[in-house]
mmCIF file of C-alpha atoms in Angstrom:
data_model
loop_
_atom_site.group_PDB
_atom_site.id
_atom_site.type_symbol
_atom_site.label_atom_id
_atom_site.label_comp_id
_atom_site.label_asym_id
_atom_site.label_seq_id
_atom_site.Cartn_x
_atom_site.Cartn_y
_atom_site.Cartn_z
ATOM 1 C CA MET A 29 2.952 -56.045 -53.567
ATOM 2 C CA ILE A 30 3.755 -53.902 -50.416
ATOM 3 C CA ASN A 31 1.538 -51.597 -51.820
ATOM 4 C CA ARG A 32 -1.266 -53.560 -52.234
ATOM 5 C CA ASP A 33 -0.870 -55.102 -48.898
ATOM 6 C CA ARG A 34 -0.695 -51.452 -47.245
ATOM 7 C CA GLU A 35 -4.551 -50.977 -49.511
ATOM 8 C CA GLN A 36 -5.875 -53.416 -47.342
ATOM 9 C CA LYS A 37 -4.826 -52.979 -44.288
ATOM 10 C CA ARG A 38 -6.647 -49.073 -44.985
ATOM 11 C CA LYS A 39 -9.688 -51.235 -46.085
ATOM 12 C CA THR A 40 -9.401 -53.581 -43.436
ATOM 13 C CA ALA A 41 -9.660 -50.625 -40.971
ATOM 14 C CA PRO A 42 -11.610 -47.564 -41.881
ATOM 15 C CA TYR A 43 -12.172 -46.401 -38.191
ATOM 16 C CA SER A 44 -8.487 -46.637 -36.787
ATOM 17 C CA GLY A 45 -8.769 -42.900 -36.942
ATOM 18 C CA ASP A 46 -12.157 -42.581 -35.144
ATOM 19 C CA ILE A 47 -11.024 -45.172 -32.522
ATOM 20 C CA VAL A 48 -7.634 -43.306 -31.869
ATOM 21 C CA ASN A 49 -10.188 -40.112 -30.967
ATOM 22 C CA PHE A 50 -12.285 -41.883 -29.186
ATOM 23 C CA ARG A 51 -9.792 -43.212 -26.862
ATOM 24 C CA ARG A 52 -8.483 -39.348 -26.449
ATOM 25 C CA ALA A 53 -12.451 -38.389 -25.927
ATOM 26 C CA PRO A 54 -12.178 -38.912 -21.887
ATOM 27 C CA LEU A 55 -9.359 -36.518 -21.719
ATOM 28 C CA LEU A 56 -10.808 -33.891 -24.219
ATOM 29 C CA LEU A 57 -14.127 -34.149 -21.967
ATOM 30 C CA LEU A 58 -12.062 -33.804 -18.606
ATOM 31 C CA LEU A 59 -10.196 -30.525 -19.983
ATOM 32 C CA ALA A 60 -13.336 -29.168 -21.136
ATOM 33 C CA GLY A 61 -14.968 -29.362 -18.011
ATOM 34 C CA GLY A 62 -12.343 -28.315 -16.489
ATOM 35 C CA LEU A 63 -12.033 -24.612 -18.638
ATOM 36 C CA ALA A 64 -15.816 -24.660 -17.957
ATOM 37 C CA ALA A 65 -15.473 -25.040 -14.444
ATOM 38 C CA ALA A 66 -12.767 -22.465 -14.054
ATOM 39 C CA ALA A 67 -14.866 -20.121 -16.386
ATOM 40 C CA SER A 68 -17.787 -20.480 -14.239
ATOM 41 C CA ALA A 69 -16.199 -19.832 -11.273
ATOM 42 C CA TRP A 70 -14.839 -16.503 -12.305
ATOM 43 C CA ALA A 71 -18.075 -15.655 -13.367
ATOM 44 C CA GLN A 72 -20.154 -16.330 -9.862
ATOM 45 C CA TYR A 73 -16.684 -15.184 -7.961
ATOM 46 C CA PRO A 74 -17.238 -13.698 -5.707
ATOM 47 C CA GLU A 75 -19.950 -15.704 -4.240
ATOM 48 C CA LYS A 76 -19.635 -14.200 -0.473
ATOM 49 C CA PRO A 77 -18.429 -10.902 1.066
ATOM 50 C CA ILE A 78 -14.573 -10.400 0.927
ATOM 51 C CA ARG A 79 -12.421 -9.086 3.754
ATOM 52 C CA LEU A 80 -9.918 -5.821 3.055
ATOM 53 C CA ILE A 81 -7.481 -5.856 6.037
ATOM 54 C CA VAL A 82 -5.868 -2.458 6.937
ATOM 55 C CA ALA A 83 -2.608 -3.255 9.382
ATOM 56 C CA TRP A 84 -3.508 -0.121 10.880
ATOM 57 C CA PRO A 85 -6.286 1.783 13.203
ATOM 58 C CA ALA A 86 -8.987 2.717 12.162
ATOM 59 C CA GLY A 87 -9.523 6.959 11.306
ATOM 60 C CA GLY A 88 -5.863 6.979 9.370
ATOM 61 C CA PRO A 89 -5.074 7.541 5.677
ATOM 62 C CA THR A 90 -4.883 4.249 4.901
ATOM 63 C CA ASP A 91 -7.674 3.054 6.335
ATOM 64 C CA THR A 92 -10.278 6.177 5.077
ATOM 65 C CA ILE A 93 -9.212 5.124 1.452
ATOM 66 C CA ALA A 94 -9.296 1.053 2.213
ATOM 67 C CA ARG A 95 -12.931 2.135 2.909
ATOM 68 C CA ILE A 96 -13.201 4.531 -0.177
ATOM 69 C CA MET A 97 -12.131 1.610 -2.531
ATOM 70 C CA ALA A 98 -14.409 -1.187 -0.546
ATOM 71 C CA GLN A 99 -17.473 0.396 -0.906
ATOM 72 C CA LYS A 100 -17.463 0.659 -4.270
ATOM 73 C CA LEU A 101 -16.099 -2.913 -5.105
ATOM 74 C CA GLY A 102 -19.035 -4.205 -3.125
ATOM 75 C CA ASP A 103 -21.411 -1.894 -5.558
ATOM 76 C CA SER A 104 -19.384 -3.418 -8.378
ATOM 77 C CA PHE A 105 -19.475 -7.054 -7.165
ATOM 78 C CA GLY A 106 -22.682 -7.133 -5.648
ATOM 79 C CA GLN A 107 -20.992 -8.382 -2.402
ATOM 80 C CA GLN A 108 -19.921 -6.761 0.617
ATOM 81 C CA VAL A 109 -16.317 -5.886 1.106
ATOM 82 C CA PHE A 110 -15.422 -5.320 4.524
ATOM 83 C CA VAL A 111 -12.287 -3.473 6.056
ATOM 84 C CA GLU A 112 -10.601 -5.547 9.145
ATOM 85 C CA ASN A 113 -8.587 -3.580 11.049
ATOM 86 C CA LYS A 114 -5.526 -5.450 12.433
ATOM 87 C CA PRO A 115 -3.112 -2.792 13.843
ATOM 88 C CA GLY A 116 0.403 -3.188 15.695
ATOM 89 C CA ALA A 117 3.746 -3.742 15.557
ATOM 90 C CA ALA A 118 4.227 -1.287 12.645
ATOM 91 C CA GLY A 119 1.314 -3.156 10.632
ATOM 92 C CA MET A 120 3.383 -6.171 10.994
ATOM 93 C CA ILE A 121 0.366 -7.790 12.784
ATOM 94 C CA GLY A 122 -2.297 -7.289 9.703
ATOM 95 C CA SER A 123 0.423 -7.952 6.919
ATOM 96 C CA ALA A 124 1.280 -11.245 8.751
ATOM 97 C CA GLU A 125 -2.645 -12.042 8.727
ATOM 98 C CA SER A 126 -2.887 -10.950 5.220
ATOM 99 C CA ALA A 127 0.252 -13.036 4.295
ATOM 100 C CA ARG A 128 -1.378 -16.256 6.416
ATOM 101 C CA SER A 129 -4.974 -16.294 4.756
ATOM 102 C CA PRO A 130 -6.430 -18.919 2.192
ATOM 103 C CA ALA A 131 -5.424 -18.103 -1.274
ATOM 104 C CA ASP A 132 -8.923 -17.841 -2.224
ATOM 105 C CA GLY A 133 -10.141 -14.016 -3.085
ATOM 106 C CA TYR A 134 -11.602 -13.740 -0.347
ATOM 107 C CA THR A 135 -8.382 -11.848 1.466
ATOM 108 C CA MET A 136 -6.834 -8.969 0.150
ATOM 109 C CA SER A 137 -5.223 -6.375 2.148
ATOM 110 C CA MET A 138 -3.299 -2.461 1.723
ATOM 111 C CA ALA A 139 0.141 -3.093 1.579
ATOM 112 C CA VAL A 140 1.948 0.571 2.979
ATOM 113 C CA VAL A 141 5.843 1.586 2.466
ATOM 114 C CA GLN A 142 6.326 0.142 5.630
ATOM 115 C CA ASP A 143 5.931 -3.147 4.187
ATOM 116 C CA VAL A 144 9.377 -2.599 2.143
ATOM 117 C CA THR A 145 11.102 -1.127 4.704
ATOM 118 C CA ARG A 146 9.900 -3.422 7.349
ATOM 119 C CA PRO A 147 12.325 -6.069 6.369
ATOM 120 C CA SER A 148 15.379 -3.383 7.405
ATOM 121 C CA PHE A 149 14.019 -2.606 11.257
ATOM 122 C CA MET A 150 12.750 -6.713 11.286
ATOM 123 C CA PRO A 151 15.155 -9.031 10.481
ATOM 124 C CA LYS A 152 13.263 -11.601 11.895
ATOM 125 C CA VAL A 153 9.362 -10.433 10.305
ATOM 126 C CA SER A 154 7.508 -13.644 9.796
ATOM 127 C CA PHE A 155 6.681 -13.416 6.046
ATOM 128 C CA ASP A 156 8.303 -12.020 3.221
ATOM 129 C CA ILE A 157 6.088 -9.384 1.307
ATOM 130 C CA ALA A 158 7.847 -10.447 -1.978
ATOM 131 C CA LYS A 159 6.985 -13.864 -1.779
ATOM 132 C CA ASP A 160 4.371 -14.200 0.509
ATOM 133 C CA LEU A 161 2.011 -11.324 -1.357
ATOM 134 C CA GLU A 162 1.358 -10.444 -4.887
ATOM 135 C CA PRO A 163 0.025 -6.828 -5.854
ATOM 136 C CA VAL A 164 -2.751 -6.187 -7.468
ATOM 137 C CA ILE A 165 -3.003 -2.213 -7.987
ATOM 138 C CA LYS A 166 -1.325 0.423 -6.420
ATOM 139 C CA VAL A 167 -4.312 3.441 -5.513
ATOM 140 C CA TYR A 168 -2.870 6.204 -4.159
ATOM 141 C CA ASP A 169 0.415 8.559 -3.597
ATOM 142 C CA LEU A 170 0.444 10.279 0.329
ATOM 143 C CA PRO A 171 2.033 13.564 0.742
ATOM 144 C CA PHE A 172 3.781 13.608 4.457
ATOM 145 C CA ILE A 173 3.875 16.843 6.360
ATOM 146 C CA ILE A 174 5.724 18.382 9.366
ATOM 147 C CA THR A 175 3.330 19.786 11.912
ATOM 148 C CA VAL A 176 3.016 21.510 15.201
ATOM 149 C CA ASN A 177 0.903 22.306 18.097
ATOM 150 C CA PRO A 178 1.252 26.093 18.031
ATOM 151 C CA GLN A 179 0.384 26.626 21.833
ATOM 152 C CA VAL A 180 2.812 24.179 22.574
ATOM 153 C CA PHE A 181 5.758 24.738 20.037
ATOM 154 C CA GLN A 182 6.026 28.552 18.310
ATOM 155 C CA VAL A 183 7.834 28.080 15.457
ATOM 156 C CA SER A 184 6.938 28.716 11.742
ATOM 157 C CA SER A 185 9.614 27.156 9.528
ATOM 158 C CA LEU A 186 12.282 24.028 9.161
ATOM 159 C CA LYS A 187 14.889 26.611 10.031
ATOM 160 C CA ASP A 188 13.560 27.879 13.556
ATOM 161 C CA ILE A 189 12.881 23.633 14.198
ATOM 162 C CA ILE A 190 16.357 22.885 13.464
ATOM 163 C CA GLU A 191 17.599 25.955 15.288
ATOM 164 C CA PHE A 192 15.411 25.531 17.971
ATOM 165 C CA ALA A 193 17.047 21.724 18.489
ATOM 166 C CA LYS A 194 20.197 22.971 17.904
ATOM 167 C CA ALA A 195 19.995 24.871 21.081
ATOM 168 C CA ASN A 196 18.579 23.356 23.157
ATOM 169 C CA PRO A 197 19.702 19.397 22.649
ATOM 170 C CA GLY A 198 18.050 16.659 24.039
ATOM 171 C CA LYS A 199 14.849 18.353 24.617
ATOM 172 C CA LEU A 200 12.814 17.757 20.592
ATOM 173 C CA GLN A 201 10.863 14.928 20.077
ATOM 174 C CA TYR A 202 8.444 14.054 17.100
ATOM 175 C CA ALA A 203 6.508 11.542 16.582
ATOM 176 C CA SER A 204 5.317 9.369 13.598
ATOM 177 C CA PRO A 205 2.769 7.247 12.360
ATOM 178 C CA SER A 206 5.346 4.035 13.269
ATOM 179 C CA ASN A 207 9.052 3.157 12.926
ATOM 180 C CA GLY A 208 10.226 2.532 9.267
ATOM 181 C CA SER A 209 6.985 5.279 7.916
ATOM 182 C CA VAL A 210 7.806 7.737 6.046
ATOM 183 C CA GLY A 211 7.817 10.591 8.263
ATOM 184 C CA HIS A 212 10.280 8.410 10.228
ATOM 185 C CA LEU A 213 13.001 7.840 7.650
ATOM 186 C CA SER A 214 12.399 11.505 6.621
ATOM 187 C CA PHE A 215 13.090 13.847 9.397
ATOM 188 C CA GLU A 216 15.912 11.133 10.513
ATOM 189 C CA LEU A 217 17.272 12.142 6.985
ATOM 190 C CA ILE A 218 17.057 15.842 7.590
ATOM 191 C CA LYS A 219 18.347 15.455 11.207
ATOM 192 C CA GLN A 220 21.490 13.240 9.131
ATOM 193 C CA LEU A 221 21.855 16.264 6.637
ATOM 194 C CA ALA A 222 21.276 19.339 8.847
ATOM 195 C CA ARG A 223 23.476 17.587 11.791
ATOM 196 C CA PHE A 224 21.168 17.976 14.695
ATOM 197 C CA GLU A 225 19.508 15.676 17.255
ATOM 198 C CA ALA A 226 15.296 15.005 17.957
ATOM 199 C CA GLY A 227 13.954 12.282 19.620
ATOM 200 C CA HIS A 228 11.745 9.627 17.762
ATOM 201 C CA VAL A 229 8.334 8.601 19.529
ATOM 202 C CA PRO A 230 6.838 6.018 17.262
ATOM 203 C CA TYR A 231 2.995 5.603 17.545
ATOM 204 C CA LYS A 232 0.670 2.810 16.230
ATOM 205 C CA GLY A 233 -0.772 4.518 13.454
ATOM 206 C CA SER A 234 -1.605 8.411 12.685
ATOM 207 C CA ALA A 235 -4.789 8.159 14.637
ATOM 208 C CA PRO A 236 -3.259 7.946 18.051
ATOM 209 C CA ALA A 237 -0.110 9.999 17.232
ATOM 210 C CA ILE A 238 -3.156 12.601 16.023
ATOM 211 C CA ASN A 239 -4.616 12.999 19.424
ATOM 212 C CA ASP A 240 -1.422 13.255 21.264
ATOM 213 C CA LEU A 241 -0.285 15.881 18.918
ATOM 214 C CA LEU A 242 -3.601 17.951 19.801
ATOM 215 C CA GLY A 243 -3.572 16.868 23.486
ATOM 216 C CA GLY A 244 0.620 18.458 24.277
ATOM 217 C CA GLN A 245 1.703 15.395 24.580
ATOM 218 C CA ILE A 246 4.414 15.710 21.972
ATOM 219 C CA PRO A 247 4.950 19.405 20.099
ATOM 220 C CA MET A 248 5.302 17.938 16.753
ATOM 221 C CA MET A 249 4.599 15.124 14.011
ATOM 222 C CA TYR A 250 6.172 14.099 10.681
ATOM 223 C CA GLY A 251 2.746 12.229 9.543
ATOM 224 C CA ASP A 252 0.648 12.149 6.391
ATOM 225 C CA MET A 253 -1.977 14.329 5.103
ATOM 226 C CA VAL A 254 -4.774 12.604 5.447
ATOM 227 C CA SER A 255 -4.736 13.044 9.174
ATOM 228 C CA ALA A 256 -3.251 16.200 9.923
ATOM 229 C CA LEU A 257 -5.444 18.319 7.128
ATOM 230 C CA PRO A 258 -8.611 19.074 9.369
ATOM 231 C CA HIS A 259 -6.889 20.158 12.462
ATOM 232 C CA ILE A 260 -4.435 22.052 10.143
ATOM 233 C CA LYS A 261 -7.528 24.060 8.457
ATOM 234 C CA SER A 262 -9.088 24.378 12.056
ATOM 235 C CA GLY A 263 -6.339 26.305 13.234
ATOM 236 C CA ARG A 264 -5.188 23.489 16.125
ATOM 237 C CA LEU A 265 -2.233 22.433 14.291
ATOM 238 C CA LYS A 266 0.383 24.449 12.569
ATOM 239 C CA ALA A 267 2.205 23.508 9.119
ATOM 240 C CA ILE A 268 5.441 23.683 8.562
ATOM 241 C CA VAL A 269 6.333 21.728 5.559
ATOM 242 C CA VAL A 270 5.619 19.247 3.339
ATOM 243 C CA SER A 271 7.888 16.473 1.774
ATOM 244 C CA THR A 272 6.200 16.415 -1.907
ATOM 245 C CA ALA A 273 7.592 17.649 -4.949
ATOM 246 C CA THR A 274 5.900 20.331 -5.187
ATOM 247 C CA ARG A 275 3.557 22.560 -2.893
ATOM 248 C CA VAL A 276 0.367 20.651 -2.754
ATOM 249 C CA PRO A 277 -3.158 22.601 -3.911
ATOM 250 C CA VAL A 278 -5.015 22.261 -0.679
ATOM 251 C CA LEU A 279 -2.783 23.933 1.017
ATOM 252 C CA PRO A 280 -0.601 26.218 -1.148
ATOM 253 C CA ASP A 281 1.053 28.466 1.182
ATOM 254 C CA VAL A 282 2.952 25.942 3.141
ATOM 255 C CA PRO A 283 6.657 25.169 1.458
ATOM 256 C CA THR A 284 8.208 22.101 0.433
ATOM 257 C CA VAL A 285 10.821 20.636 2.324
ATOM 258 C CA SER A 286 13.409 21.129 -0.931
ATOM 259 C CA GLU A 287 12.435 25.022 -0.750
ATOM 260 C CA SER A 288 13.607 24.968 2.698
ATOM 261 C CA GLY A 289 17.090 24.661 2.341
ATOM 262 C CA PHE A 290 17.248 20.577 1.290
ATOM 263 C CA ASP A 291 17.265 20.945 -2.782
ATOM 264 C CA GLY A 292 15.170 17.619 -4.302
ATOM 265 C CA PHE A 293 14.074 16.541 -1.215
ATOM 266 C CA LEU A 294 11.474 13.825 -1.687
ATOM 267 C CA GLY A 295 9.210 11.548 1.161
ATOM 268 C CA VAL A 296 5.736 10.323 0.256
ATOM 269 C CA ALA A 297 3.963 7.348 1.208
ATOM 270 C CA TRP A 298 1.791 4.942 -0.603
ATOM 271 C CA GLY A 299 -0.721 2.224 -0.949
ATOM 272 C CA GLY A 300 -2.129 -0.781 -3.158
ATOM 273 C CA LEU A 301 -3.994 -3.306 -2.980
ATOM 274 C CA VAL A 302 -2.488 -6.819 -2.959
ATOM 275 C CA VAL A 303 -3.595 -10.822 -1.857
ATOM 276 C CA PRO A 304 -2.318 -13.975 -0.837
ATOM 277 C CA ALA A 305 0.672 -15.795 -2.869
ATOM 278 C CA GLY A 306 -0.949 -18.079 -4.856
ATOM 279 C CA THR A 307 -4.579 -16.815 -5.150
ATOM 280 C CA PRO A 308 -6.030 -18.147 -8.696
ATOM 281 C CA ALA A 309 -4.858 -16.151 -11.594
ATOM 282 C CA ALA A 310 -7.985 -15.375 -13.183
ATOM 283 C CA THR A 311 -9.696 -14.448 -9.278
ATOM 284 C CA LYS A 312 -6.701 -12.099 -9.127
ATOM 285 C CA ASP A 313 -7.831 -10.795 -12.915
ATOM 286 C CA ARG A 314 -11.385 -10.251 -11.593
ATOM 287 C CA LEU A 315 -10.330 -8.437 -8.634
ATOM 288 C CA TYR A 316 -8.172 -5.750 -10.712
ATOM 289 C CA ARG A 317 -10.254 -5.153 -13.254
ATOM 290 C CA GLU A 318 -12.860 -4.151 -10.772
ATOM 291 C CA ALA A 319 -10.304 -2.365 -8.776
ATOM 292 C CA ALA A 320 -9.063 -0.716 -11.853
ATOM 293 C CA LYS A 321 -12.437 0.251 -12.772
ATOM 294 C CA ALA A 322 -13.206 1.786 -8.902
ATOM 295 C CA LEU A 323 -9.632 3.891 -9.514
ATOM 296 C CA SER A 324 -10.638 4.986 -12.766
ATOM 297 C CA SER A 325 -14.001 6.681 -11.586
ATOM 298 C CA ASP A 326 -14.486 9.847 -10.908
ATOM 299 C CA ASP A 327 -15.973 10.044 -7.697
ATOM 300 C CA VAL A 328 -13.344 8.160 -6.379
ATOM 301 C CA ARG A 329 -10.672 10.077 -7.486
ATOM 302 C CA GLN A 330 -12.095 13.380 -6.632
ATOM 303 C CA ARG A 331 -13.095 11.633 -2.656
ATOM 304 C CA ILE A 332 -9.845 10.409 -2.582
ATOM 305 C CA ARG A 333 -8.241 14.048 -3.355
ATOM 306 C CA ALA A 334 -10.362 15.869 -1.187
ATOM 307 C CA LEU A 335 -8.027 14.375 1.858
ATOM 308 C CA GLY A 336 -5.107 15.682 0.267
ATOM 309 C CA VAL A 337 -4.241 12.446 -1.368
ATOM 310 C CA GLU A 338 -3.281 11.867 -5.256
ATOM 311 C CA PRO A 339 -4.856 8.622 -6.716
ATOM 312 C CA ALA A 340 -2.567 6.469 -8.445
ATOM 313 C CA PRO A 341 -2.709 6.323 -12.189
ATOM 314 C CA VAL A 342 -4.062 3.082 -12.924
ATOM 315 C CA GLY A 343 -1.239 0.479 -13.527
ATOM 316 C CA SER A 344 -1.024 -3.253 -13.734
ATOM 317 C CA PRO A 345 -0.261 -5.778 -11.203
ATOM 318 C CA GLU A 346 3.040 -5.709 -12.655
ATOM 319 C CA ASP A 347 3.737 -2.120 -12.927
ATOM 320 C CA PHE A 348 2.989 -2.276 -9.081
ATOM 321 C CA GLY A 349 5.446 -5.130 -8.018
ATOM 322 C CA ALA A 350 8.110 -3.668 -10.019
ATOM 323 C CA PHE A 351 7.334 -0.179 -8.008
ATOM 324 C CA MET A 352 7.487 -2.033 -4.678
ATOM 325 C CA ARG A 353 10.728 -3.749 -5.288
ATOM 326 C CA SER A 354 12.303 -0.440 -6.205
ATOM 327 C CA GLU A 355 10.910 1.163 -3.157
ATOM 328 C CA MET A 356 12.491 -1.632 -1.481
ATOM 329 C CA VAL A 357 15.471 -1.026 -2.749
ATOM 330 C CA LYS A 358 15.500 2.885 -1.984
ATOM 331 C CA TRP A 359 14.737 2.984 1.324
ATOM 332 C CA SER A 360 16.853 0.138 2.693
ATOM 333 C CA LYS A 361 20.082 1.824 1.070
ATOM 334 C CA LEU A 362 18.738 4.940 2.979
ATOM 335 C CA ILE A 363 18.519 3.178 6.112
ATOM 336 C CA LYS A 364 21.488 1.161 5.828
ATOM 337 C CA ASP A 365 23.642 4.052 4.438
ATOM 338 C CA SER A 366 22.304 6.724 7.337
ATOM 339 C CA ALA A 367 22.481 4.080 10.272
ATOM 340 C CA ILE A 368 18.642 4.879 11.236
ATOM 341 C CA GLN A 369 17.823 2.059 13.688
ATOM 342 C CA SER A 370 14.176 0.942 14.923
ATOM 343 C CA GLN A 371 13.264 2.633 18.412
#
């Protein structure tokens, strides 16, 4: 009897399953529409120019490399990618501008080592790079170099510099691109190891520091190779040491800091693309794919190497994020252990 009732119910409701599906149809259509809209947005992105913020003055290494990438990305996207310089406060102004920008894929910035050293100098920074910006791709590694104006400071080696500083307490000053730059931290570490004094003069980027070095206002600079290389080749500046693991091909006769009595010494800057946190995953993925394609191209890598800079291996956003976290740990420990202070 029970079986007969069940059979009767099935016969009187032949379309019950279809009714359930019909009731779900609006939800399924909505989901399908959302996926289609997302796919369409991904395909159409970008629909307007993209801003690439550089937190340093025009003419410096980060600016130069950003413009190389911007040109290649613009060609690939079919939309202009323009560089906007926002220098000041050791790069904090530009980085903060990027962190505050809409997370819509139309603003990105070039993060550099100062972005991970800054919290150790400026605990009241208005943004947190680990939370407010998301990595896209690491772009380059930048050798740092000690140069002098030979008309003002007649030395030939790092040993000469140290001997001068010890024989003339309080008289030696050196420039760096900014507080917390690799040049600043590296020379402070050399001072700690060799036990001598030298005053640090931080600038708002490499370009103004180089100008004062060329003009004789400052005798020595620990800065990036991009800014210094043309003036080294012209003879207006003299290269003393590079802080890479091995000698650099463009200056094969210039020794490393490690060769000069500081075994294993390494001080290299870097840069990479980041976007405001919350940028849609599909948009960020499109940015990454196009940036990776640009960085993989022979012409971009050759143009970067011609500056005396090493293009980074093409990695993932996760690779770049892990690298930045490791850099934050390394440099903050050095700053704390060496009691280096912001000036």
